[in-house]
mmCIF file of C-alpha atoms and ligand atoms in Angstrom:
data_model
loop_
_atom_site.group_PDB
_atom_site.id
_atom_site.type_symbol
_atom_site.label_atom_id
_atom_site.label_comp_id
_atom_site.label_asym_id
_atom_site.label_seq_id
_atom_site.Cartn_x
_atom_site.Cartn_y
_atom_site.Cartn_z
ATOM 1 C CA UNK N 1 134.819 95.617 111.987
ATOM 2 C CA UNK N 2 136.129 98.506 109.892
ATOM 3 C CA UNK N 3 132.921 99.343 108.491
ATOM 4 C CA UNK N 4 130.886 99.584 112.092
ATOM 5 C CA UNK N 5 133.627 102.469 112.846
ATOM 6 C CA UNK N 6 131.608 105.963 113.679
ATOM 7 C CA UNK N 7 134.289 107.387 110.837
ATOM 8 C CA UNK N 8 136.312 105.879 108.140
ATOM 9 C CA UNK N 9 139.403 107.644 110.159
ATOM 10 C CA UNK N 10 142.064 104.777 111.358
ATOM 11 C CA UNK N 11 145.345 106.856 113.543
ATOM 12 C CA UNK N 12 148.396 104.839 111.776
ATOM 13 C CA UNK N 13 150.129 103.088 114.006
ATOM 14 C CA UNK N 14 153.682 105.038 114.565
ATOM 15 C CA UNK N 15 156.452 103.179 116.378
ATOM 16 C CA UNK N 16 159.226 105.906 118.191
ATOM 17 C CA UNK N 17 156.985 106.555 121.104
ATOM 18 C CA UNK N 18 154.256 108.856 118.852
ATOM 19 C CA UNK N 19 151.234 106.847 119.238
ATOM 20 C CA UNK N 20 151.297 107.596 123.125
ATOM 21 C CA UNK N 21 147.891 105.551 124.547
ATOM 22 C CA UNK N 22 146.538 108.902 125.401
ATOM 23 C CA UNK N 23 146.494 109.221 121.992
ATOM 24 C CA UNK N 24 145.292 106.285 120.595
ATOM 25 C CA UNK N 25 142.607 106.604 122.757
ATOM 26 C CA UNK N 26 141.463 110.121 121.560
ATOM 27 C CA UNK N 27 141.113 108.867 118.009
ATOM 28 C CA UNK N 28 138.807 105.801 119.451
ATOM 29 C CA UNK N 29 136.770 108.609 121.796
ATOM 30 C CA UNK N 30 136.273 110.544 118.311
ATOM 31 C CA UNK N 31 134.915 107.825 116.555
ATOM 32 C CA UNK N 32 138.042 106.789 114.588
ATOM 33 C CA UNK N 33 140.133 103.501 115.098
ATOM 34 C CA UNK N 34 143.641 104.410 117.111
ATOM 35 C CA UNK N 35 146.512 102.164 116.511
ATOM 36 C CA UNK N 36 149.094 101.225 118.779
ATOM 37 C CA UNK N 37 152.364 101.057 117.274
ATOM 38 C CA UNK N 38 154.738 98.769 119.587
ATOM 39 C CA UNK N 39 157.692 97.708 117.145
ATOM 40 C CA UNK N 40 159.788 98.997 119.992
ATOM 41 C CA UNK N 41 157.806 98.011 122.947
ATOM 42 C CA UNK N 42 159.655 95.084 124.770
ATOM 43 C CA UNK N 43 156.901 92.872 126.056
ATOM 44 C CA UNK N 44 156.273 94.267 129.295
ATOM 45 C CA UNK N 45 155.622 97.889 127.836
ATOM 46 C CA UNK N 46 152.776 96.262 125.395
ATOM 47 C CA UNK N 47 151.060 94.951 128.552
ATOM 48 C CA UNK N 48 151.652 98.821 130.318
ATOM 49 C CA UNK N 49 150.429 100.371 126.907
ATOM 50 C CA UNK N 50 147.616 98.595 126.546
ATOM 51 C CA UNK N 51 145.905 98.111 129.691
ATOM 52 C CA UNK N 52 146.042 102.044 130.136
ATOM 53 C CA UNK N 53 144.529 102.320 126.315
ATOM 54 C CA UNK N 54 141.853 99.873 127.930
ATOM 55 C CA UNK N 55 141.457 101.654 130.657
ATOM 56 C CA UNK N 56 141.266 105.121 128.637
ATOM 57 C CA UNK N 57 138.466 103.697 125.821
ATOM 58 C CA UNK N 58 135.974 100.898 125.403
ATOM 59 C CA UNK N 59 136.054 101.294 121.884
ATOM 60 C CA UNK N 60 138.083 98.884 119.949
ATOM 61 C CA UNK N 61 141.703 99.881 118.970
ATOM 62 C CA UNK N 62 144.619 97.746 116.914
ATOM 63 C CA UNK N 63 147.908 96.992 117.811
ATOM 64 C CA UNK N 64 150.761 96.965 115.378
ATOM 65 C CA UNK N 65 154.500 95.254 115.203
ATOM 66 C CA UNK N 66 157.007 95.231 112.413
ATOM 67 C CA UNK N 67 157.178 91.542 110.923
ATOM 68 C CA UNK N 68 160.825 90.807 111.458
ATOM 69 C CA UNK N 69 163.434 87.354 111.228
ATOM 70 C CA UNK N 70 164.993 86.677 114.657
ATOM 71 C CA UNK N 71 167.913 88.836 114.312
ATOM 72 C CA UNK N 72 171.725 87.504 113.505
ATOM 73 C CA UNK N 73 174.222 88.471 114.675
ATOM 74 C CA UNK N 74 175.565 91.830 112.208
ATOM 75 C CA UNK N 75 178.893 91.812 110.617
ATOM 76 C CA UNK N 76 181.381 92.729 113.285
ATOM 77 C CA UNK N 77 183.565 94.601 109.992
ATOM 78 C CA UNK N 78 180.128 96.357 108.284
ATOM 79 C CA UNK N 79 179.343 97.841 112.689
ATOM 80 C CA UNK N 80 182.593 98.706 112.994
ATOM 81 C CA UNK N 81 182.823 100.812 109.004
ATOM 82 C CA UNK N 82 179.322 102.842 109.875
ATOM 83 C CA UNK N 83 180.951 103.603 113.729
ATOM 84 C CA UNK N 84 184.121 105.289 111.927
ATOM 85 C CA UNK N 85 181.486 107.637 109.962
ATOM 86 C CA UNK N 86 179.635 108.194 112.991
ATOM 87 C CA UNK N 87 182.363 109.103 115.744
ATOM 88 C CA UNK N 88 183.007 112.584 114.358
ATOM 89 C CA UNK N 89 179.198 113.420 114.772
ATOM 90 C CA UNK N 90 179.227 111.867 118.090
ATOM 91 C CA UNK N 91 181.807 114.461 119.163
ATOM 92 C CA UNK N 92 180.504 117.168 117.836
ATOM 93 C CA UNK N 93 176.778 116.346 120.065
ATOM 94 C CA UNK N 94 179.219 115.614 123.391
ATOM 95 C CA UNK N 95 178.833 112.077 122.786
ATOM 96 C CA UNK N 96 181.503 109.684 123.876
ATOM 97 C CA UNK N 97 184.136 109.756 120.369
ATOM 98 C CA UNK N 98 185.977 106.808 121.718
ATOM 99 C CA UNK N 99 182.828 104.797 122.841
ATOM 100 C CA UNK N 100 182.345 101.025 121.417
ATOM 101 C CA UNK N 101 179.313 100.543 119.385
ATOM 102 C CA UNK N 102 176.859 98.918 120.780
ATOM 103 C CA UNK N 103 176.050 94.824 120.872
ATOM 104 C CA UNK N 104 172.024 95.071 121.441
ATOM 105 C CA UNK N 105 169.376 95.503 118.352
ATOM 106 C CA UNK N 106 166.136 95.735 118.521
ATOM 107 C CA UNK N 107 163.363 93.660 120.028
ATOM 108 C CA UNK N 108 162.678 90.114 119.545
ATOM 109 C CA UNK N 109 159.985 89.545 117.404
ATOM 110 C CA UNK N 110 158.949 86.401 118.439
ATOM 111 C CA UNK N 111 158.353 87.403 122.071
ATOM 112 C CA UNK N 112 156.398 90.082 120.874
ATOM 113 C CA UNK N 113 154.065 88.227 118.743
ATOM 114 C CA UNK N 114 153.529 86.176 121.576
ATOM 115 C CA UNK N 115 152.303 88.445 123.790
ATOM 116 C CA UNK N 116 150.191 89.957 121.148
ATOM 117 C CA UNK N 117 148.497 86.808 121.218
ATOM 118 C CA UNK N 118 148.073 87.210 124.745
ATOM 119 C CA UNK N 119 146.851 90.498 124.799
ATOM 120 C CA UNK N 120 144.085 89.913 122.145
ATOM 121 C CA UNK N 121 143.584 93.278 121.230
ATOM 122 C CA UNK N 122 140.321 93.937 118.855
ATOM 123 C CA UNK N 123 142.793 94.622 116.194
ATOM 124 C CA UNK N 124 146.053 93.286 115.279
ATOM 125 C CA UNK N 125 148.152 95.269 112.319
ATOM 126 C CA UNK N 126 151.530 94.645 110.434
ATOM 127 C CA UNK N 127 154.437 95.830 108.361
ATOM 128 C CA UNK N 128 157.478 94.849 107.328
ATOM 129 C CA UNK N 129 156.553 91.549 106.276
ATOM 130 C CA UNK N 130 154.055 89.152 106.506
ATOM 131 C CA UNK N 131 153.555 86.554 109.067
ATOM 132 C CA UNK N 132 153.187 82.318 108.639
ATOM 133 C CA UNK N 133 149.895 80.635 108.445
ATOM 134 C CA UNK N 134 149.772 79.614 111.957
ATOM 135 C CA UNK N 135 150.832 82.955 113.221
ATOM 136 C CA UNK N 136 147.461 84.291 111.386
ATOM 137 C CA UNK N 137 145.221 81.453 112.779
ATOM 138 C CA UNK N 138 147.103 81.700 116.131
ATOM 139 C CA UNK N 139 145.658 85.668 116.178
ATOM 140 C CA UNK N 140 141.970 84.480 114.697
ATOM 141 C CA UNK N 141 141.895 81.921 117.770
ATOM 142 C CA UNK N 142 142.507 84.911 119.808
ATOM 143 C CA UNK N 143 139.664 86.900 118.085
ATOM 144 C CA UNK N 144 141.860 89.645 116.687
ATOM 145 C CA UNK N 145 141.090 91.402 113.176
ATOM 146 C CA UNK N 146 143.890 91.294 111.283
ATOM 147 C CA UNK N 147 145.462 93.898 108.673
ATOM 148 C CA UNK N 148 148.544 93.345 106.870
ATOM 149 C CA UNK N 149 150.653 96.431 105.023
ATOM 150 C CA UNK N 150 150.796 96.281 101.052
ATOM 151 C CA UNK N 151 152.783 98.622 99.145
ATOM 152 C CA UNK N 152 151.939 96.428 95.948
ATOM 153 C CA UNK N 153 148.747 94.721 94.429
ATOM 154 C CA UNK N 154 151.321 91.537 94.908
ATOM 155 C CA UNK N 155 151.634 92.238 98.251
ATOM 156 C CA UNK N 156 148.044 92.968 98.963
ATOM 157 C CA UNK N 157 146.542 89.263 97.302
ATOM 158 C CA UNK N 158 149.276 87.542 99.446
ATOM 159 C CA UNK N 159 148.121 89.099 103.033
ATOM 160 C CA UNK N 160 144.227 87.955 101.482
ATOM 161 C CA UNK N 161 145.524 84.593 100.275
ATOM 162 C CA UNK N 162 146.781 84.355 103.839
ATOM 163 C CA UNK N 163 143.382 85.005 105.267
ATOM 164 C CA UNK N 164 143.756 88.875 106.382
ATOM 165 C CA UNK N 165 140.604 90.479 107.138
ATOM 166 C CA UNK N 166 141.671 93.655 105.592
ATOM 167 C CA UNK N 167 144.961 95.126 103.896
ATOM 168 C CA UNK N 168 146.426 98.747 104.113
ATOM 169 C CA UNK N 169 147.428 100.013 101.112
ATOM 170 C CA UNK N 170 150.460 102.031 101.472
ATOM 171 C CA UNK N 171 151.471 104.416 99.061
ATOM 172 C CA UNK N 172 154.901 105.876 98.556
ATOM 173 C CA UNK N 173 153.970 109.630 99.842
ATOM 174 C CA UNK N 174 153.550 108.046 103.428
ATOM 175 C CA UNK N 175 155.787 109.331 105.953
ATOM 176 C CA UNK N 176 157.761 106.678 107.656
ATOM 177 C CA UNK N 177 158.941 103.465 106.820
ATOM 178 C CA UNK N 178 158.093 101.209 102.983
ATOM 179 C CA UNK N 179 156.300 98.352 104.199
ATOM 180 C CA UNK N 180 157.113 96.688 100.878
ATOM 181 C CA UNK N 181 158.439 92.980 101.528
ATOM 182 C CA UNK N 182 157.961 91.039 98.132
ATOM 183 C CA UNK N 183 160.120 93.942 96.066
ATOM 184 C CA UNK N 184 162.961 95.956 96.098
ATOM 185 C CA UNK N 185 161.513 99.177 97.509
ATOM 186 C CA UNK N 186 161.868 101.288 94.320
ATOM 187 C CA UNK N 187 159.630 98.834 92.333
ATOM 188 C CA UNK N 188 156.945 99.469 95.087
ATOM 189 C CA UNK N 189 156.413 103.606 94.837
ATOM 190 C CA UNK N 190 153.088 103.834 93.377
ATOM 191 C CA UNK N 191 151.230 106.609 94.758
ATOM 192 C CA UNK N 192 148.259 106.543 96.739
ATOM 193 C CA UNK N 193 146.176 107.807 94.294
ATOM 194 C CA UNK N 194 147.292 104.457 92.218
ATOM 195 C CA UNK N 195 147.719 102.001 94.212
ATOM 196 C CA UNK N 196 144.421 102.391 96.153
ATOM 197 C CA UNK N 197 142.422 101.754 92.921
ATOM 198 C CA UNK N 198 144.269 99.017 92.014
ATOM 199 C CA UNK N 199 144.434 96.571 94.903
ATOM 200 C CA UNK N 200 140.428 97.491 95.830
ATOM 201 C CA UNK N 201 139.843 95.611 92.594
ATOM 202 C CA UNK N 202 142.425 93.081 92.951
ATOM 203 C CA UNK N 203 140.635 92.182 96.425
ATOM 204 C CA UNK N 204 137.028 91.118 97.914
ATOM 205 C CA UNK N 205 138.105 92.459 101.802
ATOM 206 C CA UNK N 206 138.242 95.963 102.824
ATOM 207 C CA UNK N 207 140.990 98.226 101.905
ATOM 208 C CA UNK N 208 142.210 101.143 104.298
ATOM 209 C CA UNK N 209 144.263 104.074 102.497
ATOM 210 C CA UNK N 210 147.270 105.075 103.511
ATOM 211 C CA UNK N 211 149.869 107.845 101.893
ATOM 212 C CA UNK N 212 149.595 111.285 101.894
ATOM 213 C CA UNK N 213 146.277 112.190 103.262
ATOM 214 C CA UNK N 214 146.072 114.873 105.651
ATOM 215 C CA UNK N 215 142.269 116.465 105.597
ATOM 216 C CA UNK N 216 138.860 115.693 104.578
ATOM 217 C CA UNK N 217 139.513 116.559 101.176
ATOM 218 C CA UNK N 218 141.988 113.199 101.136
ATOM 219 C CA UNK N 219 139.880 111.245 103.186
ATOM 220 C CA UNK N 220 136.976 111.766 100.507
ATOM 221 C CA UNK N 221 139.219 111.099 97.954
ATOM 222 C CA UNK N 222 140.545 107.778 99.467
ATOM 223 C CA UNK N 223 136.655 106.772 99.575
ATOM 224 C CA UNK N 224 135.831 107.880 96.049
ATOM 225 C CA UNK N 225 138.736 105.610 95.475
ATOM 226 C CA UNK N 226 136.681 102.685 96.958
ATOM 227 C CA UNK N 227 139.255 102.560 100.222
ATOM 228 C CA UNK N 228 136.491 101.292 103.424
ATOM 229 C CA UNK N 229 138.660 103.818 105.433
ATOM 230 C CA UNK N 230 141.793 106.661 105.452
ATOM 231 C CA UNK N 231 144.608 105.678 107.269
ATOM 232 C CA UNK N 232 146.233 108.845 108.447
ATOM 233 C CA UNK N 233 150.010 109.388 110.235
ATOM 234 C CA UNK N 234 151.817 112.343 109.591
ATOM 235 C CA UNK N 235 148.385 114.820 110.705
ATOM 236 C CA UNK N 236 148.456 113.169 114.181
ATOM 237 C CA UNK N 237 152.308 113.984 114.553
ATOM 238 C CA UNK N 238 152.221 117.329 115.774
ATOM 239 C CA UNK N 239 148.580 116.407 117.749
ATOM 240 C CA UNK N 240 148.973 117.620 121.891
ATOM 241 C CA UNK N 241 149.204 113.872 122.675
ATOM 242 C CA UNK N 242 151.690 112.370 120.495
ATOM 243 C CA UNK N 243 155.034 111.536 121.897
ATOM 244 C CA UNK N 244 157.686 112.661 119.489
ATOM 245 C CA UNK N 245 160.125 115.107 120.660
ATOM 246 C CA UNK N 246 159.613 118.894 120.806
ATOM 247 C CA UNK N 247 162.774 119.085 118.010
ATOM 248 C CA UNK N 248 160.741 116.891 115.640
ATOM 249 C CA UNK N 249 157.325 118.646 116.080
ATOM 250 C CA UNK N 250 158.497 122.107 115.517
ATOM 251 C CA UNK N 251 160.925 120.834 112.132
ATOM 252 C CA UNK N 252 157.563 119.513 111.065
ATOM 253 C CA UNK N 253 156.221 122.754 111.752
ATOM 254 C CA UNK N 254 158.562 124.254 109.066
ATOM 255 C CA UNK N 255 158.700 121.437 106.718
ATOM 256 C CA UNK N 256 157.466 122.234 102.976
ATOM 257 C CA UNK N 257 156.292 120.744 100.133
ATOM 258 C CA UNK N 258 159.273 118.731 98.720
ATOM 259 C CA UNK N 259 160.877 118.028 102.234
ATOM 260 C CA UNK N 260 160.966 115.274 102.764
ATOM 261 C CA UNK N 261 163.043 111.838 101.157
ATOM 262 C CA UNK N 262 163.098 108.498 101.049
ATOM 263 C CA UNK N 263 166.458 107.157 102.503
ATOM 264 C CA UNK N 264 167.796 103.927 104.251
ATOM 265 C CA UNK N 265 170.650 105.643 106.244
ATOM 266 C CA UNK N 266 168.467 106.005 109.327
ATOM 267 C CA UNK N 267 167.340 102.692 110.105
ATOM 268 C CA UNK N 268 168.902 99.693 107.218
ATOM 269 C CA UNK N 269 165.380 99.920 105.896
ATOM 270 C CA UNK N 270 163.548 102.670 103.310
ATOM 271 C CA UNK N 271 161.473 105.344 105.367
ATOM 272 C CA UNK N 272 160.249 108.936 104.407
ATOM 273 C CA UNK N 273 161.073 111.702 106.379
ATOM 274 C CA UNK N 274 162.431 115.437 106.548
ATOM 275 C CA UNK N 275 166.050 115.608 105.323
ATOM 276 C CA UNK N 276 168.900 116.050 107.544
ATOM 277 C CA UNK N 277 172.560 116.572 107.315
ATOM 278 C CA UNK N 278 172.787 113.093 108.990
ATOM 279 C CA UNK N 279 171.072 111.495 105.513
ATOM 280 C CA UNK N 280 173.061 113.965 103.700
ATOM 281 C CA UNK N 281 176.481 112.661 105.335
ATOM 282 C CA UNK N 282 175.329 109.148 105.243
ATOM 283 C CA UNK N 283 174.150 109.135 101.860
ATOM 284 C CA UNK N 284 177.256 107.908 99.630
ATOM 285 C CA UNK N 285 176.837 104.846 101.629
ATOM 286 C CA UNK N 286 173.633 103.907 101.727
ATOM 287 C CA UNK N 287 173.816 101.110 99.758
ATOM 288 C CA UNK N 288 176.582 99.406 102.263
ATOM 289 C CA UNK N 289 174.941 99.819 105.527
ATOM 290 C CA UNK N 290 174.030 96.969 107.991
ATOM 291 C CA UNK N 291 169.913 96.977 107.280
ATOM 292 C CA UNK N 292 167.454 97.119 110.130
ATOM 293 C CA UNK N 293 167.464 97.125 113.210
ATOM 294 C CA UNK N 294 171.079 96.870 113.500
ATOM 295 C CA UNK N 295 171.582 100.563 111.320
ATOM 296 C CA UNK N 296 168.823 101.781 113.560
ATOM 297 C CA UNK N 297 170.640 100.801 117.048
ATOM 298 C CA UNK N 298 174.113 102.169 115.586
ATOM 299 C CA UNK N 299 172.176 105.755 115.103
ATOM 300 C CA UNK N 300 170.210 105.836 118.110
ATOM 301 C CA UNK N 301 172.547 107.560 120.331
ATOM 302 C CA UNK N 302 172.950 110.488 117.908
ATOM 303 C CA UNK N 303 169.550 110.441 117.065
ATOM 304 C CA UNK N 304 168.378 110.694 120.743
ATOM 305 C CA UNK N 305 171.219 113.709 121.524
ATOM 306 C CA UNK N 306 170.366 115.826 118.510
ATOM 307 C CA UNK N 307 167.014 115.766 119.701
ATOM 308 C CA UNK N 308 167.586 116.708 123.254
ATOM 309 C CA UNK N 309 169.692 119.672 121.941
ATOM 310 C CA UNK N 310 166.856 120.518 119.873
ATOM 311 C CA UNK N 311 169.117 120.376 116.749
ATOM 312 C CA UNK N 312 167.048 118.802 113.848
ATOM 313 C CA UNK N 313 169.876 118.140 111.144
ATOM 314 C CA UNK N 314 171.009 115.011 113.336
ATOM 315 C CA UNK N 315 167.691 113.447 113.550
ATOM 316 C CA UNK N 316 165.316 110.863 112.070
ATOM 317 C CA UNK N 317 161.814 112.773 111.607
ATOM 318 C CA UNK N 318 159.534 110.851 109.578
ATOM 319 C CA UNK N 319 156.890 112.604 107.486
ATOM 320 C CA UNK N 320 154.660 111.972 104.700
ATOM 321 C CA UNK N 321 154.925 114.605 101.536
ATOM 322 C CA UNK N 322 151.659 116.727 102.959
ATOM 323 C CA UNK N 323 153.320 117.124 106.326
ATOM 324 C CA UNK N 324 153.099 120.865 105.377
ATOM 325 C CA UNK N 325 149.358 120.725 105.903
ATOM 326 C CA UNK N 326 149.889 119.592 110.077
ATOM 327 C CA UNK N 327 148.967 122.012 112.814
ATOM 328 C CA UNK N 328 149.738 121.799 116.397
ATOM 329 C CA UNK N 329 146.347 120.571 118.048
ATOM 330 C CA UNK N 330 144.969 118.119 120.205
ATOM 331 C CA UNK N 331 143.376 114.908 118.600
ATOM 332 C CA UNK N 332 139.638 115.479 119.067
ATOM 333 C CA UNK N 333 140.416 118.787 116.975
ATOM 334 C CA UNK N 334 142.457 117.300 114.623
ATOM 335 C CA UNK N 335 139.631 114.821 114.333
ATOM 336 C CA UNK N 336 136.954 117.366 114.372
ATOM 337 C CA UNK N 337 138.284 119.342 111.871
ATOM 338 C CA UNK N 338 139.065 115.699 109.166
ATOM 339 C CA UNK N 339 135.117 115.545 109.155
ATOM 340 C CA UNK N 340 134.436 119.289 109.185
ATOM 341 C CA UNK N 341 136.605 118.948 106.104
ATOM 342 C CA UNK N 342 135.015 115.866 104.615
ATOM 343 C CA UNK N 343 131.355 117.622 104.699
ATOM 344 C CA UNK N 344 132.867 120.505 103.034
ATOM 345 C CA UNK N 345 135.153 117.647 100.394
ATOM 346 C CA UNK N 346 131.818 116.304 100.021
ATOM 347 C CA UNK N 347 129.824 119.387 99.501
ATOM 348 C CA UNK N 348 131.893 120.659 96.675
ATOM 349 C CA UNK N 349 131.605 117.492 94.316
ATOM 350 C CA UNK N 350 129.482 117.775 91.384
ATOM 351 C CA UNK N 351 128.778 114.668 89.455
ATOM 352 C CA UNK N 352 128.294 115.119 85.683
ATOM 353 C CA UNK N 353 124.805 114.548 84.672
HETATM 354 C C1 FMN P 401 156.381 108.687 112.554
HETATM 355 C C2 FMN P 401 155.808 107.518 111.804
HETATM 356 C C3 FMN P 401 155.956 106.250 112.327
HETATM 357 C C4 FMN P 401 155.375 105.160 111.673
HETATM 358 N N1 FMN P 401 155.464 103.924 112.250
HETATM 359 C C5 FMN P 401 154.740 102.902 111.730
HETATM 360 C C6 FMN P 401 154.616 101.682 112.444
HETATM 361 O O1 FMN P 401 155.169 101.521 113.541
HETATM 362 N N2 FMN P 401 153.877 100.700 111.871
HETATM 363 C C7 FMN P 401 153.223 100.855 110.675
HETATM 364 O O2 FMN P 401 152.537 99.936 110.222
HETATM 365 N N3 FMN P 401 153.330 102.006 109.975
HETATM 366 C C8 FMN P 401 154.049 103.034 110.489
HETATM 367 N N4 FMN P 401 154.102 104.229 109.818
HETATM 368 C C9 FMN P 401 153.444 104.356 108.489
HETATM 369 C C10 FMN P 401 151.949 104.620 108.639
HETATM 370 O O3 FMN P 401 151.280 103.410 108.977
HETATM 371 C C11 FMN P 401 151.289 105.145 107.356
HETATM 372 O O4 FMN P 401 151.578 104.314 106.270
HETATM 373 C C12 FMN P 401 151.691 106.570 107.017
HETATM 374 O O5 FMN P 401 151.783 107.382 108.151
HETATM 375 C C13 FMN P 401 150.668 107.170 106.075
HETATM 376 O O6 FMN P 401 151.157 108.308 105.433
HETATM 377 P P1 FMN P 401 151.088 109.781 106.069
HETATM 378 O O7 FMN P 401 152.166 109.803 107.104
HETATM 379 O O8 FMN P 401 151.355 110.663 104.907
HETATM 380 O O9 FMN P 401 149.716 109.943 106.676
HETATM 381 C C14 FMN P 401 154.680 105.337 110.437
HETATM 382 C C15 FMN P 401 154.558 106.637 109.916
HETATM 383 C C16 FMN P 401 155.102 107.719 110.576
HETATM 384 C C17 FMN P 401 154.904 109.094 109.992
#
């Protein structure tokens, strides 16, 4: 599957409305493989999502979830400790102060996965965690591919154990969230340039690369690495079609080298992304807030205003460590450009004789 693509270019999958179908699809038009990533989609918006990616591309595309228990009910005292923090910043964005916090979190898992099932799609991606042995031959009955997330050789020969068809190898400059599940995140930060190595020899399916790479020049480099393909997030962020807010795309439009941090204050769980007052503020506490989605639900609000008042210290914006080398374009240029750039990569490399 991965190695019949027209380029070794795979559009990571990217939850928070970003990987709009319009977009997915313009990756698949170019030749590349366009993920889907519905980790927020109730069940009904997978079906809307991707019958108007079917109707957009015949090419195939993946589909993507976070693997997540069925959630518990959160500490009443642990909601109530991270609202006290919170109600200050609510006033100050003309949020309700006095408001209760909310009760809902998330999306049921479970229901998802079902109608992933359903759906079929060509492709079928995860992170987070890994799915049961029925859930995988539950997918292969449906005649979906299936790619797991590894942040760890560990993680990488239990996804092939499983019977994955291919792992993602995620290293720690990605933007967005760890997919590490058998670790504490911290013991899962090799870089790209590390990891990739490592788990290609550790495994006998197809590795895709994933961290950091933002050109041709990295998409060479995954390859020289012995990656079957580049798995790119952050350089489709600020593309025409993605749907992240206009406050996110221009902060990523000033973001540096050295940006960016990894912090659980957003969400409950690890993700890179620029820094913010809110991670600043939130910070000292990390280590005590509910985890995900519940942390994610109790920040939404203030997430969501920030943005609409185009203030970018009281949002989450995920980014890899290159995000300084984005530019605002539309997909097929973005695309256009990644191979214009790996001729050139390719061009330039002498081998020693
Ligand atoms: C905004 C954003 C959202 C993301 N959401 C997901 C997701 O829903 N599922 C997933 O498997 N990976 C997700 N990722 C991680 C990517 O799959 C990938 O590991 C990462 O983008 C690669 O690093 P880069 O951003 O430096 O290209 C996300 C990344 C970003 C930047």
């Amino acid at each position: 599957m991965l190695d019949k693509l027209p380029l070794p270019i795979v559009l990571a999958p990217m939850a928070s409305g970003a990987t709009t179908p319009p977009l997915v699809a313009a990756v698949c038009e170019a030749g590349g493989l366009g993920s889907l990533g519905c980790a927020m989609h109730e069940p009904e918006a997978m079906d809307r999502d991707v019958a108007e990616i079917r109707r957009l591309t015949s090419r195939p595309f993946a589909v993507n979830l976070f693997v997540l228990p069925e959630l518990e009910t959160p500490d009443p005292a642990a909601v109530a400790a991270v609202w006290e923090i919170l109600r200050p910043i609510r006033a100050k964005l003309g949020l309700d102060a006095g408001a209760p916090p909310p009760t809902k979190f998330g999306q049921s898992f479970a229901a998802q996965f079902e109608r992933l099932v359903a759906l079929a799609p060509p492709i079928a991606s995860f992170t987070f965690g890994i799915i049961t042995r029925a859930q995988m031959e539950a997918l292969h009955g449906a005649g979906c591919f299936v790619i797991g997330t590894a942040t760890s050789v560990a993680e990488a020969l239990a996804w092939q154990e499983l019977g994955a068809d291919a792992v993602c190898a995620q290293g720690s400059e990605a933007g967005g969230h760890r997919g590490t599940f058998l670790h504490p995140y911290g013991e899962a930060m090799n870089g790209t340039m590390a990891l990739v190595p490592q788990v290609v020899d550790a495994l006998r399916i197809p590795v895709l690369a994933a961290g950091g790479i933002m050109d041709g020049r990295g998409i060479v480099a995954a390859l020289a690495l012995g990656a079957t393909a580049a798995q790119l997030g952050t350089v489709f962020l600020r593309a025409t079609e993605c749907g992240i807010t206009r406050t996110w795309k221009d902060a990523l439009g000033r973001a540096k080298d050295g940006d960016t941090r990894v912090s659980r204050i957003y969400t409950g769980r690890p993700a890179r992304g620029l820094d913010t007052g809110l991670r600043r503020l939130l910070e000292p506490y990390a280590d005590t807030l509910p985890t995900y989605p519940v942390q994610l639900g109790l920040t939404a609000e203030i997430r969501a205003a920030a943005a609409k008042a185009g203030n970018a210290e009281y949002i989450s914006a995920w980014a890899g460590q290159a995000v300084a080398l984005s530019r605002e374009e539309s997909a097929a240029a973005i695309m256009a450009r990644l191979v214009e750039g790996m001729r050139a990569a390719h061009d330039r490399l002498v081998m020693p004789r």
